[in-house]
Amino acid sequence: MLSIKNLHVSINGKEIIKALDLEVNAGEVHAIMGPNGTGKSTLAAVIAGREIFEVTEGEILFEGKNLLEMPIEDRARAGVFLGFQYPIEIPGVSMTNFMRTAIDEIREYRGEKPMTAGEFLKYMKEKQKLVELQSKLSGRSVNEGFSGGEKKKNEIFQMAMLEPKLSFLDETDSGLDIDALRVVANGVNKLKSPDNATVVITHYQRLLDYIVPDFVHIMYNGRIVKTGDKDLALVLEEKGYDWIKKELGEELN
Amino acid sequence: MKTKEIAINLKNELLNQFEQHFDVFASANSDFVKDRRRKAAKIFKEIGFPSRNLESWRKTDLTKVLSKDYALNLSSKLEKNNIHDFFSCEINQFDTDLYTQVNGWCVEKQESPKVYENGCIVGSIKAAMHQYPELFEKHYGKYVTNEKNGLIALNSAIFSDGYFIYIPDGVDQDRTLQMVNIINSKKHEFVNARNLVILGKNARLKLVHCDDSIEFKNSLINSVTEVFIDSGAKLDYYKLQNKDEEAVILTNTFFHQEADSSLMSNTLILNGGLVRNDINVLLNGRGANADVVGLYLVDGKQFVDNHIYIDHAVSNCTSNTTFKGIADDEARSVFNGHVLVRQDAQQTLAFQNNHNIQLTNTSKIDTHPFLEIYADDVKCSHGATVGQLDKEALFYIMQRGICERNAKMLLMLAFVGEIVNKISLPTVQEYSHDLVTRRLKGELSACDQCSIECADPDKPLVFEIDMSKV
């Protein structure tokens, strides 16, 4: 589904991602871990199409298509979703209107019939229930006045609404208490299917107690330096990132 | 040094016409009005049109618009022609009592103002000054606080007509009144409209004032509106300006508020070549409250200048000024907010905000917030911003599959929503929301038809000519 080869990304002339390779197939759950400032969020942002980053080398293919040539909205319509680390508050834009506009445009892109107002509201309610988002959404602006936990749940709710093929969840677990974490993880698990894939970016092994990954990648200094199964996260939790640094010491120097 | 006077030709022509036709256009006027007209003409002769040498006109250059060749409506011949163009505007889905002015003349079916069962009087100011001289003379000219303004002096000298509204003490006028000022002419009209609104004690009124144009011709409206809001009275005032790109609108509005009165003034400026609004509020009685809000959407080479002056003359009053604007292309907007808190005006609450979005580098936005405070026990604040659309928010919205154009639209609608949502009349709010949306989408251009039709854009504008009057 997603194939990244030899990706190099810079911002203001500073290289952040260096020769990164990653393959994600349908039905898989990947976790990317690693210390701060190693380029995890940059990777997610580049895939979503954030323009401040410059791809200097390499390619990203999504279902065979060159993702880097697609505008932001077309990537989303084709099925790429980014769960934001810091969801943006947009005062004055109602959640309902926001989701309605998004779904209308995505359906049009896919050549599907638009939903009627009734169908849409029913669909929205179903998805809200699915991801256990109890907060009343109608009449509220996007993320405005939402608590930290609500904002993250809202990201998962939007993911449920848009039914993406590939979701990058950028530190969706940070700042969550254990109950909210469980709700977010349950949402992700319920949305999992053989046709879609999820990549969770996280600092902590904690999330992986709830979302069991098929692959764990450790990212360090702009590259994926180690890949393993879910047990790699446990080793990392036990030994800390210094272990990775030590192990890589020779190579990096 | 003698300041260079602008538009001397037009000024002289106006003064000539004033002298020549005075006996005709003021023939039916009382001595009171005649006297006022002459005094005002004298002031206008002295000071002329405002020039950019005046601080408050520094950003608004009238030279170009005043050098055009206007049709002046002072002689009886023109007056007759206009009076007999008896238009009535068909509107739909907008439940108001409609009063129409065409080229500055009221065109109601009956010449006398309408008297409602509850005692409200609504109609032509020209007719009202004869039928209700006591009421008229008690209020007319009393609330104009800036005599030394050439435009006001000119208006007082040669005004043609305008609307007169009187709501008696204690009356809640449940019908929303709508005043539509239409320019429909093959010539370049120069219109001086004069309006007077009087709310008695504890009276209630909802008033919608629309400035629309039909013909794509240069026109200039110079209007003066005086509003007296007696103690405990409440006025909702909505002004909608949607003119073509060649149109010039210069308005001076004076609100005089007594104790515990309440004003909501909402100005929506959707289109216009050059728009200058001066809104003056005098809070003259304890406990009075004024909300003065507005929205301007400018593109092309449009120019909009709003001057809001709030005078806290006594204690315990509140005022809230919020204007928002979006400027596209090479358009320019100016906001000038001045809140004066006089020495005796303790316990004043006064807030002033102006927020702008600049869509292009070639558009220009000026904002001048200003507080002048002489009392020491007050709570006042002001804030002004000029910015672009939030890039982070745009990215967030587009990441959900929404194209850039619609993402910008969502953000712009959210930005202007604060003003539109303040409209308390549901029909007006809905209609304004629709207009603003269409305007931002570029679907509502300078009006080639009365914008009121936008509630039902498929229905053509229908003018009924009342043949009995011809």
mmCIF file of C-alpha atoms in Angstrom, chain A residues 14-172:
data_model
loop_
_atom_site.group_PDB
_atom_site.id
_atom_site.type_symbol
_atom_site.label_atom_id
_atom_site.label_comp_id
_atom_site.label_asym_id
_atom_site.label_seq_id
_atom_site.Cartn_x
_atom_site.Cartn_y
_atom_site.Cartn_z
ATOM 1 C CA LYS A 14 18.668 21.112 7.396
ATOM 2 C CA GLU A 15 18.231 17.436 6.627
ATOM 3 C CA ILE A 16 15.752 15.783 8.978
ATOM 4 C CA ILE A 17 15.029 12.480 7.267
ATOM 5 C CA LYS A 18 17.951 10.623 5.770
ATOM 6 C CA ALA A 19 17.573 7.637 3.474
ATOM 7 C CA LEU A 20 14.398 6.266 5.044
ATOM 8 C CA ASP A 21 12.764 3.106 3.717
ATOM 9 C CA LEU A 22 9.376 1.816 4.838
ATOM 10 C CA GLU A 23 6.851 -0.655 3.445
ATOM 11 C CA VAL A 24 3.307 -0.825 4.793
ATOM 12 C CA ASN A 25 0.781 -3.361 3.494
ATOM 13 C CA ALA A 26 -2.985 -3.527 3.852
ATOM 14 C CA GLY A 27 -4.131 -5.169 7.076
ATOM 15 C CA GLU A 28 -0.977 -4.215 8.979
ATOM 16 C CA VAL A 29 -0.410 -2.096 12.057
ATOM 17 C CA HIS A 30 2.983 -0.445 12.387
ATOM 18 C CA ALA A 31 4.428 1.455 15.307
ATOM 19 C CA ILE A 32 7.199 3.987 14.902
ATOM 20 C CA MET A 33 9.071 4.773 18.084
ATOM 21 C CA GLY A 34 12.124 6.821 18.832
ATOM 22 C CA PRO A 35 13.439 9.761 20.828
ATOM 23 C CA ASN A 36 12.368 13.369 20.272
ATOM 24 C CA GLY A 37 13.607 15.140 17.189
ATOM 25 C CA THR A 38 14.376 12.070 15.137
ATOM 26 C CA GLY A 39 11.950 12.897 12.345
ATOM 27 C CA LYS A 40 8.864 10.812 13.237
ATOM 28 C CA SER A 41 6.391 13.685 12.988
ATOM 29 C CA THR A 42 8.192 15.015 9.923
ATOM 30 C CA LEU A 43 7.600 11.701 8.184
ATOM 31 C CA ALA A 44 3.882 11.851 8.928
ATOM 32 C CA ALA A 45 3.696 15.491 7.805
ATOM 33 C CA VAL A 46 5.496 14.767 4.524
ATOM 34 C CA ILE A 47 3.112 11.932 3.766
ATOM 35 C CA ALA A 48 0.149 14.237 4.430
ATOM 36 C CA GLY A 49 1.680 16.893 2.178
ATOM 37 C CA ARG A 50 2.828 19.670 4.454
ATOM 38 C CA GLU A 51 4.564 22.148 2.222
ATOM 39 C CA ILE A 52 7.210 23.550 4.546
ATOM 40 C CA PHE A 53 9.246 20.372 4.135
ATOM 41 C CA GLU A 54 11.341 19.747 1.062
ATOM 42 C CA VAL A 55 11.786 16.251 -0.271
ATOM 43 C CA THR A 56 15.275 16.283 -1.742
ATOM 44 C CA GLU A 57 15.528 12.638 -2.729
ATOM 45 C CA GLY A 58 13.584 9.405 -2.832
ATOM 46 C CA GLU A 59 10.004 8.435 -3.539
ATOM 47 C CA ILE A 60 6.739 7.688 -1.776
ATOM 48 C CA LEU A 61 4.278 5.464 -3.579
ATOM 49 C CA PHE A 62 0.741 5.017 -2.302
ATOM 50 C CA GLU A 63 -1.110 2.223 -4.063
ATOM 51 C CA GLY A 64 1.338 2.647 -6.907
ATOM 52 C CA LYS A 65 0.717 6.374 -7.254
ATOM 53 C CA ASN A 66 3.390 8.989 -6.670
ATOM 54 C CA LEU A 67 2.101 10.599 -3.489
ATOM 55 C CA LEU A 68 4.550 13.495 -3.661
ATOM 56 C CA GLU A 69 2.906 14.785 -6.812
ATOM 57 C CA MET A 70 -0.565 14.849 -5.313
ATOM 58 C CA PRO A 71 -2.063 17.945 -3.651
ATOM 59 C CA ILE A 72 -2.893 17.682 0.051
ATOM 60 C CA GLU A 73 -6.617 17.199 -0.444
ATOM 61 C CA ASP A 74 -6.193 14.527 -3.121
ATOM 62 C CA ARG A 75 -3.966 12.486 -0.814
ATOM 63 C CA ALA A 76 -6.706 12.671 1.792
ATOM 64 C CA ARG A 77 -9.392 11.776 -0.747
ATOM 65 C CA ALA A 78 -7.313 8.828 -1.963
ATOM 66 C CA GLY A 79 -7.280 7.547 1.611
ATOM 67 C CA VAL A 80 -4.368 9.062 3.530
ATOM 68 C CA PHE A 81 -5.267 10.286 7.004
ATOM 69 C CA LEU A 82 -3.133 12.129 9.514
ATOM 70 C CA GLY A 83 -4.129 12.134 13.167
ATOM 71 C CA PHE A 84 -2.569 15.346 14.414
ATOM 72 C CA GLN A 85 -0.306 15.517 17.417
ATOM 73 C CA TYR A 86 -1.779 18.924 18.143
ATOM 74 C CA PRO A 87 -5.265 19.124 16.595
ATOM 75 C CA ILE A 88 -6.006 22.636 15.386
ATOM 76 C CA GLU A 89 -8.812 24.681 16.897
ATOM 77 C CA ILE A 90 -10.927 26.330 14.234
ATOM 78 C CA PRO A 91 -13.384 28.728 15.885
ATOM 79 C CA GLY A 92 -16.521 29.355 13.878
ATOM 80 C CA VAL A 93 -16.311 26.199 11.738
ATOM 81 C CA SER A 94 -18.808 23.707 13.092
ATOM 82 C CA MET A 95 -17.833 20.035 13.374
ATOM 83 C CA THR A 96 -20.923 19.065 11.410
ATOM 84 C CA ASN A 97 -20.233 21.451 8.569
ATOM 85 C CA PHE A 98 -16.547 20.483 8.523
ATOM 86 C CA MET A 99 -17.247 16.761 8.260
ATOM 87 C CA ARG A 100 -20.094 17.293 5.832
ATOM 88 C CA THR A 101 -17.880 19.287 3.472
ATOM 89 C CA ALA A 102 -15.081 16.722 3.735
ATOM 90 C CA ILE A 103 -17.359 13.752 3.047
ATOM 91 C CA ASP A 104 -19.072 15.515 0.168
ATOM 92 C CA GLU A 105 -15.748 16.236 -1.485
ATOM 93 C CA ILE A 106 -14.328 12.771 -0.858
ATOM 94 C CA ARG A 107 -17.436 11.090 -2.268
ATOM 95 C CA GLU A 108 -17.366 13.322 -5.296
ATOM 96 C CA TYR A 109 -13.687 12.465 -5.840
ATOM 97 C CA ARG A 110 -14.522 8.781 -5.663
ATOM 98 C CA GLY A 111 -17.477 9.169 -7.991
ATOM 99 C CA GLU A 112 -20.004 8.310 -5.279
ATOM 100 C CA LYS A 113 -23.414 9.850 -4.758
ATOM 101 C CA PRO A 114 -23.609 12.615 -2.137
ATOM 102 C CA MET A 115 -25.220 11.707 1.184
ATOM 103 C CA THR A 116 -28.516 13.293 2.078
ATOM 104 C CA ALA A 117 -28.627 15.391 5.245
ATOM 105 C CA GLY A 118 -30.498 12.607 7.025
ATOM 106 C CA GLU A 119 -28.061 9.899 5.959
ATOM 107 C CA PHE A 120 -25.154 12.063 6.990
ATOM 108 C CA LEU A 121 -26.467 12.741 10.483
ATOM 109 C CA LYS A 122 -27.232 9.062 11.008
ATOM 110 C CA TYR A 123 -23.750 8.122 9.779
ATOM 111 C CA MET A 124 -22.184 10.692 12.072
ATOM 112 C CA LYS A 125 -24.067 9.323 15.084
ATOM 113 C CA GLU A 126 -23.004 5.758 14.296
ATOM 114 C CA LYS A 127 -19.372 6.706 14.059
ATOM 115 C CA GLN A 128 -19.551 8.753 17.199
ATOM 116 C CA LYS A 129 -20.861 5.698 19.018
ATOM 117 C CA LEU A 130 -18.221 3.482 17.468
ATOM 118 C CA VAL A 131 -15.360 5.586 18.808
ATOM 119 C CA GLU A 132 -17.132 6.311 22.111
ATOM 120 C CA LEU A 133 -17.144 10.050 21.554
ATOM 121 C CA GLN A 134 -19.967 11.032 23.839
ATOM 122 C CA SER A 135 -19.497 14.782 23.622
ATOM 123 C CA LYS A 136 -22.176 16.675 21.804
ATOM 124 C CA LEU A 137 -20.695 17.763 18.502
ATOM 125 C CA SER A 138 -23.481 19.647 16.789
ATOM 126 C CA GLY A 139 -23.176 23.357 17.293
ATOM 127 C CA ARG A 140 -19.546 23.082 18.383
ATOM 128 C CA SER A 141 -16.621 24.473 16.457
ATOM 129 C CA VAL A 142 -13.794 22.172 15.398
ATOM 130 C CA ASN A 143 -11.721 21.398 18.525
ATOM 131 C CA GLU A 144 -12.638 24.745 20.083
ATOM 132 C CA GLY A 145 -12.956 24.393 23.836
ATOM 133 C CA PHE A 146 -12.238 20.647 23.611
ATOM 134 C CA SER A 147 -10.145 19.130 26.389
ATOM 135 C CA GLY A 148 -6.887 17.445 25.413
ATOM 136 C CA GLY A 149 -8.549 14.046 25.556
ATOM 137 C CA GLU A 150 -11.562 15.197 23.551
ATOM 138 C CA LYS A 151 -9.306 16.567 20.840
ATOM 139 C CA LYS A 152 -7.548 13.225 20.434
ATOM 140 C CA LYS A 153 -10.839 11.337 20.476
ATOM 141 C CA ASN A 154 -12.048 13.762 17.847
ATOM 142 C CA GLU A 155 -9.128 12.788 15.626
ATOM 143 C CA ILE A 156 -10.152 9.137 15.859
ATOM 144 C CA PHE A 157 -13.761 10.141 15.229
ATOM 145 C CA GLN A 158 -12.726 11.939 12.038
ATOM 146 C CA MET A 159 -10.743 8.880 11.019
ATOM 147 C CA ALA A 160 -13.869 6.789 11.522
ATOM 148 C CA MET A 161 -15.930 9.218 9.459
ATOM 149 C CA LEU A 162 -13.521 9.386 6.533
ATOM 150 C CA GLU A 163 -12.657 5.656 6.446
ATOM 151 C CA PRO A 164 -9.104 6.120 5.206
ATOM 152 C CA LYS A 165 -6.924 3.332 3.824
ATOM 153 C CA LEU A 166 -3.750 4.499 5.501
ATOM 154 C CA SER A 167 -3.759 6.352 8.813
ATOM 155 C CA PHE A 168 -0.762 7.958 10.425
ATOM 156 C CA LEU A 169 -1.514 8.706 14.069
ATOM 157 C CA ASP A 170 1.053 11.159 15.323
ATOM 158 C CA GLU A 171 1.442 10.731 19.077
ATOM 159 C CA THR A 172 -2.279 10.333 19.476
#
